[in-house]
């Protein structure tokens, strides 16, 4: 990771190298913390954050689920995000707010530990590679199962939940794949290690219903874009073999953006190249985030 200039920590912009925490930071030991992943894109009107309100709202929902009391209101965090982008002079960046339990008591009853908040930003290119974005990626159905809905609360973006994602991702990469797709506890397709998943069959779009998955903001954007373009969308669970026989498939996420899937478990998807609906939605998405679509302006928050 390249050094940036400043990181927002509990109300102050501190030097990148000084943005450190104590080794007994509670979240470091037990994983109870929440974070967000947001992107800011360059537009003709300067840097614009994509769906900032929705991300800030989800940050607070995650904290609410974990009974963490973020000691700032939403406006303060929204302003802090903009301030951090400005302080780092970045036109395009990834934004990582995190709320975590600081130094205090150890043990599993962190009632008096302070809730700390930080916001870091850095440039982050194509998450699954530029080639992946253009030509599609190869995914492996993971041997690890996604969290049961009553295990770690999948609607919260919880730090500790990502142990499951990281194990799946490492397994996929060490098996020669680009990314993992996890099944839910009942064996239906859930999501990628850090992305939601869509398939196209017979011109109709399908994505996992909001059961065992994170309520992705990119997922929501794609559903709305597709509906606006007259494409039928179903939010329902589907099976691993339905993924195998999809005409098209793609992953969505803030980091991964819209990444086509060209192969699942050694089976090509469609003709092994990004399909027309995937390409169309991906094109519209990139036009929107780069401020080229007047009709989607409300999704952008300009920095300057
Ligand atoms: N599911 C999971 C498990 C997930 O982590 C993400 C985002 C999504 C779905 C898509 O959500 P959204 O970004 O709102 O469309 N994953 C974040 C973390 C990636 C990372 O490596 O860190 C992200 O994309 O920012």
PDB file of C-alpha atoms and ligand atoms in Angstrom:
ATOM      1  CA  UNK A   1       0.000   0.000   0.000  1.00  0.00           C
ATOM      2  CA  UNK A   2       1.300   3.424  -0.959  1.00  0.00           C
ATOM      3  CA  UNK A   3       1.369   6.123   1.681  1.00  0.00           C
ATOM      4  CA  UNK A   4      -1.295   8.783   1.405  1.00  0.00           C
ATOM      5  CA  UNK A   5      -1.214  12.038   3.319  1.00  0.00           C
ATOM      6  CA  UNK A   6      -3.836  12.013   6.049  1.00  0.00           C
ATOM      7  CA  UNK A   7      -6.233   9.702   7.842  1.00  0.00           C
ATOM      8  CA  UNK A   8      -9.217  10.949   9.812  1.00  0.00           C
ATOM      9  CA  UNK A   9      -9.127   9.550  13.345  1.00  0.00           C
ATOM     10  CA  UNK A  10     -11.743  10.445  15.922  1.00  0.00           C
ATOM     11  CA  UNK A  11     -12.212  13.978  14.706  1.00  0.00           C
ATOM     12  CA  UNK A  12      -8.704  14.877  13.547  1.00  0.00           C
ATOM     13  CA  UNK A  13      -6.759  14.477  10.346  1.00  0.00           C
ATOM     14  CA  UNK A  14      -3.532  12.768  11.350  1.00  0.00           C
ATOM     15  CA  UNK A  15      -0.425  12.005   9.333  1.00  0.00           C
ATOM     16  CA  UNK A  16      -0.673   8.683   7.482  1.00  0.00           C
ATOM     17  CA  UNK A  17       2.252   7.163   9.400  1.00  0.00           C
ATOM     18  CA  UNK A  18       0.840   8.232  12.749  1.00  0.00           C
ATOM     19  CA  UNK A  19      -2.555   6.586  12.243  1.00  0.00           C
ATOM     20  CA  UNK A  20      -1.867   3.784  14.719  1.00  0.00           C
ATOM     21  CA  UNK A  21      -3.730   1.985  17.501  1.00  0.00           C
ATOM     22  CA  UNK A  22      -2.787   0.249  20.752  1.00  0.00           C
ATOM     23  CA  UNK A  23      -2.125  -3.496  20.531  1.00  0.00           C
ATOM     24  CA  UNK A  24      -4.918  -4.125  23.045  1.00  0.00           C
ATOM     25  CA  UNK A  25      -7.487  -2.512  20.748  1.00  0.00           C
ATOM     26  CA  UNK A  26     -10.503  -4.717  21.417  1.00  0.00           C
ATOM     27  CA  UNK A  27     -11.537  -5.184  17.769  1.00  0.00           C
ATOM     28  CA  UNK A  28      -8.070  -6.429  16.852  1.00  0.00           C
ATOM     29  CA  UNK A  29      -8.564  -9.368  19.214  1.00  0.00           C
ATOM     30  CA  UNK A  30     -12.217 -10.231  18.773  1.00  0.00           C
ATOM     31  CA  UNK A  31     -13.343  -8.755  15.446  1.00  0.00           C
ATOM     32  CA  UNK A  32     -16.330  -6.781  16.659  1.00  0.00           C
ATOM     33  CA  UNK A  33     -16.204  -3.686  14.518  1.00  0.00           C
ATOM     34  CA  UNK A  34     -17.933  -2.412  11.391  1.00  0.00           C
ATOM     35  CA  UNK A  35     -16.647  -0.850   8.249  1.00  0.00           C
ATOM     36  CA  UNK A  36     -17.682   0.562   4.905  1.00  0.00           C
ATOM     37  CA  UNK A  37     -16.226   0.514   1.419  1.00  0.00           C
ATOM     38  CA  UNK A  38     -17.102   3.474  -0.767  1.00  0.00           C
ATOM     39  CA  UNK A  39     -15.716   4.798  -4.034  1.00  0.00           C
ATOM     40  CA  UNK A  40     -15.103   8.291  -5.277  1.00  0.00           C
ATOM     41  CA  UNK A  41     -14.782   8.803  -9.041  1.00  0.00           C
ATOM     42  CA  UNK A  42     -13.433  11.575 -11.194  1.00  0.00           C
ATOM     43  CA  UNK A  43     -16.101  13.494 -13.103  1.00  0.00           C
ATOM     44  CA  UNK A  44     -16.199  16.696 -15.154  1.00  0.00           C
ATOM     45  CA  UNK A  45     -17.386  18.465 -12.007  1.00  0.00           C
ATOM     46  CA  UNK A  46     -14.579  17.120  -9.834  1.00  0.00           C
ATOM     47  CA  UNK A  47     -14.441  14.081  -7.569  1.00  0.00           C
ATOM     48  CA  UNK A  48     -17.855  12.563  -6.772  1.00  0.00           C
ATOM     49  CA  UNK A  49     -18.647   9.943  -4.140  1.00  0.00           C
ATOM     50  CA  UNK A  50     -21.035   7.251  -5.332  1.00  0.00           C
ATOM     51  CA  UNK A  51     -24.152   6.779  -3.168  1.00  0.00           C
ATOM     52  CA  UNK A  52     -22.535   8.330  -0.129  1.00  0.00           C
ATOM     53  CA  UNK A  53     -25.791   8.592   1.831  1.00  0.00           C
ATOM     54  CA  UNK A  54     -26.554   4.893   1.398  1.00  0.00           C
ATOM     55  CA  UNK A  55     -23.079   3.915   2.549  1.00  0.00           C
ATOM     56  CA  UNK A  56     -23.226   6.164   5.608  1.00  0.00           C
ATOM     57  CA  UNK A  57     -26.682   4.798   6.425  1.00  0.00           C
ATOM     58  CA  UNK A  58     -25.410   1.223   6.165  1.00  0.00           C
ATOM     59  CA  UNK A  59     -22.451   2.094   8.415  1.00  0.00           C
ATOM     60  CA  UNK A  60     -24.906   3.146  11.119  1.00  0.00           C
ATOM     61  CA  UNK A  61     -27.128   0.106  10.542  1.00  0.00           C
ATOM     62  CA  UNK A  62     -24.104  -2.168  10.946  1.00  0.00           C
ATOM     63  CA  UNK A  63     -23.195  -0.403  14.196  1.00  0.00           C
ATOM     64  CA  UNK A  64     -26.791  -0.596  15.397  1.00  0.00           C
ATOM     65  CA  UNK A  65     -26.900  -4.353  14.809  1.00  0.00           C
ATOM     66  CA  UNK A  66     -23.743  -4.765  16.894  1.00  0.00           C
ATOM     67  CA  UNK A  67     -24.936  -2.301  19.569  1.00  0.00           C
ATOM     68  CA  UNK A  68     -22.046   0.043  18.896  1.00  0.00           C
ATOM     69  CA  UNK A  69     -22.791   3.664  19.531  1.00  0.00           C
ATOM     70  CA  UNK A  70     -20.919   5.750  16.951  1.00  0.00           C
ATOM     71  CA  UNK A  71     -20.078   8.973  18.810  1.00  0.00           C
ATOM     72  CA  UNK A  72     -20.705  11.204  15.751  1.00  0.00           C
ATOM     73  CA  UNK A  73     -23.855  11.904  13.793  1.00  0.00           C
ATOM     74  CA  UNK A  74     -24.272  11.008  10.138  1.00  0.00           C
ATOM     75  CA  UNK A  75     -23.586  14.564   8.953  1.00  0.00           C
ATOM     76  CA  UNK A  76     -20.295  14.636  10.833  1.00  0.00           C
ATOM     77  CA  UNK A  77     -19.185  11.358   9.249  1.00  0.00           C
ATOM     78  CA  UNK A  78     -20.350  12.481   5.799  1.00  0.00           C
ATOM     79  CA  UNK A  79     -18.354  15.686   6.140  1.00  0.00           C
ATOM     80  CA  UNK A  80     -15.347  13.834   7.522  1.00  0.00           C
ATOM     81  CA  UNK A  81     -15.347  11.568   4.454  1.00  0.00           C
ATOM     82  CA  UNK A  82     -15.330  14.581   2.126  1.00  0.00           C
ATOM     83  CA  UNK A  83     -12.699  16.328   4.213  1.00  0.00           C
ATOM     84  CA  UNK A  84     -10.428  13.254   4.095  1.00  0.00           C
ATOM     85  CA  UNK A  85     -10.672  13.026   0.317  1.00  0.00           C
ATOM     86  CA  UNK A  86      -9.791  16.718  -0.002  1.00  0.00           C
ATOM     87  CA  UNK A  87      -6.902  16.431   2.443  1.00  0.00           C
ATOM     88  CA  UNK A  88      -5.351  13.710   0.278  1.00  0.00           C
ATOM     89  CA  UNK A  89      -5.813  15.552  -3.042  1.00  0.00           C
ATOM     90  CA  UNK A  90      -7.269  12.505  -4.736  1.00  0.00           C
ATOM     91  CA  UNK A  91      -9.480  12.612  -7.812  1.00  0.00           C
ATOM     92  CA  UNK A  92     -10.466   8.975  -7.537  1.00  0.00           C
ATOM     93  CA  UNK A  93     -10.210   6.802  -4.460  1.00  0.00           C
ATOM     94  CA  UNK A  94     -11.586   4.034  -2.330  1.00  0.00           C
ATOM     95  CA  UNK A  95     -12.892   5.170   1.063  1.00  0.00           C
ATOM     96  CA  UNK A  96     -12.691   3.005   4.167  1.00  0.00           C
ATOM     97  CA  UNK A  97     -14.549   4.213   7.258  1.00  0.00           C
ATOM     98  CA  UNK A  98     -14.251   1.885  10.241  1.00  0.00           C
ATOM     99  CA  UNK A  99     -15.807   1.955  13.704  1.00  0.00           C
ATOM    100  CA  UNK A 100     -14.028  -0.214  16.222  1.00  0.00           C
ATOM    101  CA  UNK A 101     -13.753  -0.825  19.941  1.00  0.00           C
ATOM    102  CA  UNK A 102     -10.662   0.770  21.351  1.00  0.00           C
ATOM    103  CA  UNK A 103      -8.341   0.096  24.229  1.00  0.00           C
ATOM    104  CA  UNK A 104     -10.117  -0.574  27.501  1.00  0.00           C
ATOM    105  CA  UNK A 105     -11.257  -3.819  29.024  1.00  0.00           C
ATOM    106  CA  UNK A 106     -10.276  -7.142  27.485  1.00  0.00           C
ATOM    107  CA  UNK A 107     -12.758  -9.998  27.450  1.00  0.00           C
ATOM    108  CA  UNK A 108     -16.121 -10.415  25.835  1.00  0.00           C
ATOM    109  CA  UNK A 109     -18.105  -7.722  27.565  1.00  0.00           C
ATOM    110  CA  UNK A 110     -16.806  -4.513  26.022  1.00  0.00           C
ATOM    111  CA  UNK A 111     -19.482  -2.232  27.441  1.00  0.00           C
ATOM    112  CA  UNK A 112     -17.058   0.491  28.502  1.00  0.00           C
ATOM    113  CA  UNK A 113     -14.586   0.314  25.632  1.00  0.00           C
ATOM    114  CA  UNK A 114     -14.639   3.499  23.558  1.00  0.00           C
ATOM    115  CA  UNK A 115     -16.073   3.326  20.043  1.00  0.00           C
ATOM    116  CA  UNK A 116     -13.412   4.813  17.781  1.00  0.00           C
ATOM    117  CA  UNK A 117     -13.889   5.897  14.165  1.00  0.00           C
ATOM    118  CA  UNK A 118     -11.381   6.288  11.360  1.00  0.00           C
ATOM    119  CA  UNK A 119     -11.592   7.110   7.678  1.00  0.00           C
ATOM    120  CA  UNK A 120      -8.797   6.263   5.279  1.00  0.00           C
ATOM    121  CA  UNK A 121      -8.709   6.815   1.513  1.00  0.00           C
ATOM    122  CA  UNK A 122      -6.415   5.476  -1.182  1.00  0.00           C
ATOM    123  CA  UNK A 123      -6.467   4.923  -4.913  1.00  0.00           C
ATOM    124  CA  UNK A 124      -7.680   1.397  -5.667  1.00  0.00           C
ATOM    125  CA  UNK A 125      -7.731   0.185  -9.255  1.00  0.00           C
ATOM    126  CA  UNK A 126      -9.776  -2.699 -10.617  1.00  0.00           C
ATOM    127  CA  UNK A 127     -10.235  -5.041  -7.618  1.00  0.00           C
ATOM    128  CA  UNK A 128     -10.181  -8.214  -9.692  1.00  0.00           C
ATOM    129  CA  UNK A 129      -7.796  -6.818 -12.278  1.00  0.00           C
ATOM    130  CA  UNK A 130      -8.310  -4.691 -15.367  1.00  0.00           C
ATOM    131  CA  UNK A 131      -8.367  -7.875 -17.441  1.00  0.00           C
ATOM    132  CA  UNK A 132     -11.031  -9.325 -15.170  1.00  0.00           C
ATOM    133  CA  UNK A 133     -13.161  -6.246 -15.622  1.00  0.00           C
ATOM    134  CA  UNK A 134     -12.891  -6.493 -19.408  1.00  0.00           C
ATOM    135  CA  UNK A 135     -12.754 -10.215 -20.101  1.00  0.00           C
ATOM    136  CA  UNK A 136     -14.306 -11.750 -17.003  1.00  0.00           C
ATOM    137  CA  UNK A 137     -12.928 -13.807 -14.142  1.00  0.00           C
ATOM    138  CA  UNK A 138     -12.839 -17.466 -13.158  1.00  0.00           C
ATOM    139  CA  UNK A 139     -14.582 -18.329  -9.899  1.00  0.00           C
ATOM    140  CA  UNK A 140     -14.654 -21.364  -7.654  1.00  0.00           C
ATOM    141  CA  UNK A 141     -17.577 -22.450  -5.526  1.00  0.00           C
ATOM    142  CA  UNK A 142     -16.023 -22.436  -2.094  1.00  0.00           C
ATOM    143  CA  UNK A 143     -15.752 -25.358   0.284  1.00  0.00           C
ATOM    144  CA  UNK A 144     -16.473 -22.767   2.988  1.00  0.00           C
ATOM    145  CA  UNK A 145     -20.123 -21.920   3.665  1.00  0.00           C
ATOM    146  CA  UNK A 146     -21.428 -18.361   4.037  1.00  0.00           C
ATOM    147  CA  UNK A 147     -22.531 -17.378   7.521  1.00  0.00           C
ATOM    148  CA  UNK A 148     -25.838 -18.710   8.703  1.00  0.00           C
ATOM    149  CA  UNK A 149     -28.281 -15.822   9.131  1.00  0.00           C
ATOM    150  CA  UNK A 150     -28.122 -16.258  12.882  1.00  0.00           C
ATOM    151  CA  UNK A 151     -24.359 -16.412  13.159  1.00  0.00           C
ATOM    152  CA  UNK A 152     -22.692 -13.100  12.475  1.00  0.00           C
ATOM    153  CA  UNK A 153     -25.507 -10.934  11.090  1.00  0.00           C
ATOM    154  CA  UNK A 154     -24.915 -10.647   7.371  1.00  0.00           C
ATOM    155  CA  UNK A 155     -26.663  -7.282   7.023  1.00  0.00           C
ATOM    156  CA  UNK A 156     -23.954  -5.759   9.142  1.00  0.00           C
ATOM    157  CA  UNK A 157     -20.579  -5.218   7.517  1.00  0.00           C
ATOM    158  CA  UNK A 158     -18.708  -6.723  10.445  1.00  0.00           C
ATOM    159  CA  UNK A 159     -14.907  -6.942  10.561  1.00  0.00           C
ATOM    160  CA  UNK A 160     -14.897 -10.489  11.952  1.00  0.00           C
ATOM    161  CA  UNK A 161     -17.245 -11.805   9.265  1.00  0.00           C
ATOM    162  CA  UNK A 162     -14.428 -11.432   6.789  1.00  0.00           C
ATOM    163  CA  UNK A 163     -12.463 -14.339   8.253  1.00  0.00           C
ATOM    164  CA  UNK A 164     -14.935 -16.503   6.330  1.00  0.00           C
ATOM    165  CA  UNK A 165     -14.399 -14.421   3.165  1.00  0.00           C
ATOM    166  CA  UNK A 166     -10.620 -14.500   3.439  1.00  0.00           C
ATOM    167  CA  UNK A 167     -10.503 -18.279   3.867  1.00  0.00           C
ATOM    168  CA  UNK A 168     -12.723 -18.676   0.794  1.00  0.00           C
ATOM    169  CA  UNK A 169     -10.642 -16.225  -1.237  1.00  0.00           C
ATOM    170  CA  UNK A 170      -7.346 -17.891  -0.277  1.00  0.00           C
ATOM    171  CA  UNK A 171      -8.723 -21.300  -1.175  1.00  0.00           C
ATOM    172  CA  UNK A 172      -9.941 -20.025  -4.559  1.00  0.00           C
ATOM    173  CA  UNK A 173      -6.649 -18.341  -5.393  1.00  0.00           C
ATOM    174  CA  UNK A 174      -4.533 -21.297  -4.298  1.00  0.00           C
ATOM    175  CA  UNK A 175      -6.704 -23.473  -6.540  1.00  0.00           C
ATOM    176  CA  UNK A 176      -5.893 -21.212  -9.486  1.00  0.00           C
ATOM    177  CA  UNK A 177      -9.133 -19.184  -9.544  1.00  0.00           C
ATOM    178  CA  UNK A 178      -9.643 -15.447  -9.257  1.00  0.00           C
ATOM    179  CA  UNK A 179     -12.471 -15.379  -6.747  1.00  0.00           C
ATOM    180  CA  UNK A 180     -14.676 -17.533  -4.515  1.00  0.00           C
ATOM    181  CA  UNK A 181     -18.448 -17.857  -4.561  1.00  0.00           C
ATOM    182  CA  UNK A 182     -19.908 -19.049  -1.273  1.00  0.00           C
ATOM    183  CA  UNK A 183     -23.074 -21.073  -0.822  1.00  0.00           C
ATOM    184  CA  UNK A 184     -25.436 -20.441   2.073  1.00  0.00           C
ATOM    185  CA  UNK A 185     -26.052 -22.973   4.847  1.00  0.00           C
ATOM    186  CA  UNK A 186     -28.819 -24.559   2.785  1.00  0.00           C
ATOM    187  CA  UNK A 187     -26.633 -24.957  -0.275  1.00  0.00           C
ATOM    188  CA  UNK A 188     -27.936 -22.077  -2.384  1.00  0.00           C
ATOM    189  CA  UNK A 189     -25.614 -19.541  -3.997  1.00  0.00           C
ATOM    190  CA  UNK A 190     -25.028 -16.652  -1.581  1.00  0.00           C
ATOM    191  CA  UNK A 191     -22.327 -14.245  -2.759  1.00  0.00           C
ATOM    192  CA  UNK A 192     -18.657 -13.749  -3.544  1.00  0.00           C
ATOM    193  CA  UNK A 193     -16.030 -13.219  -0.842  1.00  0.00           C
ATOM    194  CA  UNK A 194     -16.614  -9.470  -1.139  1.00  0.00           C
ATOM    195  CA  UNK A 195     -19.268  -9.140  -3.850  1.00  0.00           C
ATOM    196  CA  UNK A 196     -22.880  -9.914  -4.609  1.00  0.00           C
ATOM    197  CA  UNK A 197     -23.690 -12.146  -7.556  1.00  0.00           C
ATOM    198  CA  UNK A 198     -26.068 -11.927 -10.523  1.00  0.00           C
ATOM    199  CA  UNK A 199     -26.916 -14.382 -13.283  1.00  0.00           C
ATOM    200  CA  UNK A 200     -28.695 -13.849 -16.594  1.00  0.00           C
ATOM    201  CA  UNK A 201     -30.852 -16.586 -18.114  1.00  0.00           C
ATOM    202  CA  UNK A 202     -33.158 -16.051 -21.059  1.00  0.00           C
ATOM    203  CA  UNK A 203     -32.688 -12.288 -20.861  1.00  0.00           C
ATOM    204  CA  UNK A 204     -33.849 -12.197 -17.233  1.00  0.00           C
ATOM    205  CA  UNK A 205     -31.645 -11.104 -14.367  1.00  0.00           C
ATOM    206  CA  UNK A 206     -31.524 -12.994 -11.087  1.00  0.00           C
ATOM    207  CA  UNK A 207     -29.711 -12.191  -7.864  1.00  0.00           C
ATOM    208  CA  UNK A 208     -29.729 -13.756  -4.420  1.00  0.00           C
ATOM    209  CA  UNK A 209     -32.490 -12.490  -2.143  1.00  0.00           C
ATOM    210  CA  UNK A 210     -31.480 -10.558   0.953  1.00  0.00           C
ATOM    211  CA  UNK A 211     -31.104 -13.512   3.277  1.00  0.00           C
ATOM    212  CA  UNK A 212     -27.555 -14.626   3.908  1.00  0.00           C
ATOM    213  CA  UNK A 213     -25.855 -11.787   2.055  1.00  0.00           C
ATOM    214  CA  UNK A 214     -24.710  -8.234   2.564  1.00  0.00           C
ATOM    215  CA  UNK A 215     -27.224  -5.690   1.236  1.00  0.00           C
ATOM    216  CA  UNK A 216     -24.883  -4.507  -1.459  1.00  0.00           C
ATOM    217  CA  UNK A 217     -25.276  -0.949  -2.647  1.00  0.00           C
ATOM    218  CA  UNK A 218     -23.870  -1.862  -6.051  1.00  0.00           C
ATOM    219  CA  UNK A 219     -26.382  -4.724  -6.123  1.00  0.00           C
ATOM    220  CA  UNK A 220     -29.172  -2.245  -5.473  1.00  0.00           C
ATOM    221  CA  UNK A 221     -27.801   0.093  -8.152  1.00  0.00           C
ATOM    222  CA  UNK A 222     -27.705  -2.692 -10.746  1.00  0.00           C
ATOM    223  CA  UNK A 223     -31.258  -3.779  -9.900  1.00  0.00           C
ATOM    224  CA  UNK A 224     -32.500  -0.217 -10.424  1.00  0.00           C
ATOM    225  CA  UNK A 225     -30.477   0.338 -13.594  1.00  0.00           C
ATOM    226  CA  UNK A 226     -31.717  -2.943 -15.057  1.00  0.00           C
ATOM    227  CA  UNK A 227     -35.335  -2.148 -14.203  1.00  0.00           C
ATOM    228  CA  UNK A 228     -34.971   1.313 -15.742  1.00  0.00           C
ATOM    229  CA  UNK A 229     -33.677  -0.335 -18.904  1.00  0.00           C
ATOM    230  CA  UNK A 230     -36.646  -2.694 -19.023  1.00  0.00           C
ATOM    231  CA  UNK A 231     -34.796  -5.811 -17.916  1.00  0.00           C
ATOM    232  CA  UNK A 232     -36.760  -8.109 -15.621  1.00  0.00           C
ATOM    233  CA  UNK A 233     -35.050  -8.710 -12.266  1.00  0.00           C
ATOM    234  CA  UNK A 234     -35.785 -11.436  -9.727  1.00  0.00           C
ATOM    235  CA  UNK A 235     -34.389 -11.443  -6.223  1.00  0.00           C
ATOM    236  CA  UNK A 236     -34.455 -15.116  -5.337  1.00  0.00           C
ATOM    237  CA  UNK A 237     -32.117 -17.847  -4.292  1.00  0.00           C
ATOM    238  CA  UNK A 238     -30.686 -20.037  -7.014  1.00  0.00           C
ATOM    239  CA  UNK A 239     -28.608 -23.171  -7.027  1.00  0.00           C
ATOM    240  CA  UNK A 240     -25.033 -23.875  -7.933  1.00  0.00           C
ATOM    241  CA  UNK A 241     -26.067 -25.754 -11.058  1.00  0.00           C
ATOM    242  CA  UNK A 242     -28.244 -22.842 -12.178  1.00  0.00           C
ATOM    243  CA  UNK A 243     -25.102 -20.728 -11.982  1.00  0.00           C
ATOM    244  CA  UNK A 244     -23.304 -23.317 -14.143  1.00  0.00           C
ATOM    245  CA  UNK A 245     -25.933 -23.060 -16.885  1.00  0.00           C
ATOM    246  CA  UNK A 246     -26.397 -19.295 -16.764  1.00  0.00           C
ATOM    247  CA  UNK A 247     -26.023 -17.401 -20.050  1.00  0.00           C
ATOM    248  CA  UNK A 248     -24.125 -14.695 -18.203  1.00  0.00           C
ATOM    249  CA  UNK A 249     -22.961 -14.054 -14.665  1.00  0.00           C
ATOM    250  CA  UNK A 250     -21.273 -11.180 -12.877  1.00  0.00           C
ATOM    251  CA  UNK A 251     -20.225  -9.932  -9.459  1.00  0.00           C
ATOM    252  CA  UNK A 252     -21.045  -6.520  -8.017  1.00  0.00           C
ATOM    253  CA  UNK A 253     -19.334  -4.598  -5.255  1.00  0.00           C
ATOM    254  CA  UNK A 254     -17.866  -1.236  -4.486  1.00  0.00           C
ATOM    255  CA  UNK A 255     -14.350  -2.579  -4.857  1.00  0.00           C
ATOM    256  CA  UNK A 256     -15.139  -5.110  -7.618  1.00  0.00           C
ATOM    257  CA  UNK A 257     -17.545  -2.748  -9.452  1.00  0.00           C
ATOM    258  CA  UNK A 258     -19.204  -4.881 -12.154  1.00  0.00           C
ATOM    259  CA  UNK A 259     -16.932  -7.834 -12.848  1.00  0.00           C
ATOM    260  CA  UNK A 260     -18.072 -10.418 -15.405  1.00  0.00           C
ATOM    261  CA  UNK A 261     -17.666 -14.110 -14.582  1.00  0.00           C
ATOM    262  CA  UNK A 262     -16.430 -16.178 -17.497  1.00  0.00           C
ATOM    263  CA  UNK A 263     -15.999 -19.527 -15.785  1.00  0.00           C
ATOM    264  CA  UNK A 264     -17.300 -21.335 -12.697  1.00  0.00           C
ATOM    265  CA  UNK A 265     -15.610 -24.533 -11.477  1.00  0.00           C
ATOM    266  CA  UNK A 266     -14.020 -25.252 -14.888  1.00  0.00           C
ATOM    267  CA  UNK A 267     -17.345 -24.703 -16.708  1.00  0.00           C
ATOM    268  CA  UNK A 268     -17.461 -21.781 -19.119  1.00  0.00           C
ATOM    269  CA  UNK A 269     -20.344 -19.362 -18.618  1.00  0.00           C
ATOM    270  CA  UNK A 270     -22.086 -18.727 -21.926  1.00  0.00           C
ATOM    271  CA  UNK A 271     -19.372 -18.595 -24.554  1.00  0.00           C
ATOM    272  CA  UNK A 272     -16.741 -17.806 -21.934  1.00  0.00           C
ATOM    273  CA  UNK A 273     -16.857 -14.065 -22.524  1.00  0.00           C
ATOM    274  CA  UNK A 274     -18.807 -11.238 -20.876  1.00  0.00           C
ATOM    275  CA  UNK A 275     -22.330 -11.345 -22.281  1.00  0.00           C
ATOM    276  CA  UNK A 276     -24.347  -8.464 -23.788  1.00  0.00           C
ATOM    277  CA  UNK A 277     -26.505  -7.716 -20.748  1.00  0.00           C
ATOM    278  CA  UNK A 278     -23.482  -7.740 -18.436  1.00  0.00           C
ATOM    279  CA  UNK A 279     -21.607  -5.398 -20.757  1.00  0.00           C
ATOM    280  CA  UNK A 280     -24.566  -3.080 -21.099  1.00  0.00           C
ATOM    281  CA  UNK A 281     -25.102  -2.817 -17.334  1.00  0.00           C
ATOM    282  CA  UNK A 282     -21.385  -2.410 -16.718  1.00  0.00           C
ATOM    283  CA  UNK A 283     -21.221   0.384 -19.307  1.00  0.00           C
ATOM    284  CA  UNK A 284     -24.169   2.208 -17.781  1.00  0.00           C
ATOM    285  CA  UNK A 285     -22.700   1.799 -14.293  1.00  0.00           C
ATOM    286  CA  UNK A 286     -19.385   3.363 -15.308  1.00  0.00           C
ATOM    287  CA  UNK A 287     -21.155   6.205 -17.110  1.00  0.00           C
ATOM    288  CA  UNK A 288     -23.183   6.898 -13.967  1.00  0.00           C
ATOM    289  CA  UNK A 289     -20.258   6.910 -11.528  1.00  0.00           C
ATOM    290  CA  UNK A 290     -18.231   9.147 -13.858  1.00  0.00           C
ATOM    291  CA  UNK A 291     -21.062  11.691 -13.972  1.00  0.00           C
ATOM    292  CA  UNK A 292     -22.094  11.058 -17.567  1.00  0.00           C
ATOM    293  CA  UNK A 293     -25.713  10.314 -16.804  1.00  0.00           C
ATOM    294  CA  UNK A 294     -27.844  13.283 -15.856  1.00  0.00           C
ATOM    295  CA  UNK A 295     -30.702  10.996 -14.821  1.00  0.00           C
ATOM    296  CA  UNK A 296     -28.596   9.391 -12.088  1.00  0.00           C
ATOM    297  CA  UNK A 297     -27.059  12.611 -10.685  1.00  0.00           C
ATOM    298  CA  UNK A 298     -28.783  12.117  -7.292  1.00  0.00           C
ATOM    299  CA  UNK A 299     -26.435   9.156  -6.701  1.00  0.00           C
ATOM    300  CA  UNK A 300     -23.373  11.403  -6.763  1.00  0.00           C
ATOM    301  CA  UNK A 301     -22.049  13.615  -3.980  1.00  0.00           C
ATOM    302  CA  UNK A 302     -19.546  16.121  -5.280  1.00  0.00           C
ATOM    303  CA  UNK A 303     -16.542  16.959  -3.145  1.00  0.00           C
ATOM    304  CA  UNK A 304     -15.871  20.514  -4.179  1.00  0.00           C
TER     305      UNK A 304
HETATM  306  N1  LIG B   1     -20.936  -8.869  -0.120  1.00  0.00           N
HETATM  307  C1  LIG B   1     -19.841  -8.771   0.658  1.00  0.00           C
HETATM  308  C2  LIG B   1     -19.524  -9.885   1.579  1.00  0.00           C
HETATM  309  C3  LIG B   1     -19.043  -7.635   0.584  1.00  0.00           C
HETATM  310  O1  LIG B   1     -17.972  -7.545   1.374  1.00  0.00           O
HETATM  311  C4  LIG B   1     -19.364  -6.603  -0.318  1.00  0.00           C
HETATM  312  C5  LIG B   1     -18.514  -5.384  -0.424  1.00  0.00           C
HETATM  313  C6  LIG B   1     -20.524  -6.752  -1.117  1.00  0.00           C
HETATM  314  C7  LIG B   1     -21.273  -7.896  -0.984  1.00  0.00           C
HETATM  315  C8  LIG B   1     -20.982  -5.680  -2.065  1.00  0.00           C
HETATM  316  O2  LIG B   1     -21.480  -4.566  -1.372  1.00  0.00           O
HETATM  317  P1  LIG B   1     -21.420  -3.089  -1.985  1.00  0.00           P
HETATM  318  O3  LIG B   1     -19.993  -2.666  -1.944  1.00  0.00           O
HETATM  319  O4  LIG B   1     -22.283  -2.286  -1.105  1.00  0.00           O
HETATM  320  O5  LIG B   1     -21.919  -3.175  -3.385  1.00  0.00           O
HETATM  321  N2  LIG B   1     -17.149  -5.590  -0.157  1.00  0.00           N
HETATM  322  C9  LIG B   1     -16.295  -4.472   0.183  1.00  0.00           C
HETATM  323  C10 LIG B   1     -14.940  -4.916   0.724  1.00  0.00           C
HETATM  324  C11 LIG B   1     -13.913  -5.353  -0.244  1.00  0.00           C
HETATM  325  C12 LIG B   1     -12.550  -5.523   0.396  1.00  0.00           C
HETATM  326  O6  LIG B   1     -11.759  -6.308  -0.108  1.00  0.00           O
HETATM  327  O7  LIG B   1     -12.238  -4.846   1.389  1.00  0.00           O
HETATM  328  C13 LIG B   1     -16.198  -3.472  -0.960  1.00  0.00           C
HETATM  329  O8  LIG B   1     -16.428  -3.819  -2.110  1.00  0.00           O
HETATM  330  O9  LIG B   1     -15.886  -2.327  -0.661  1.00  0.00           O
END
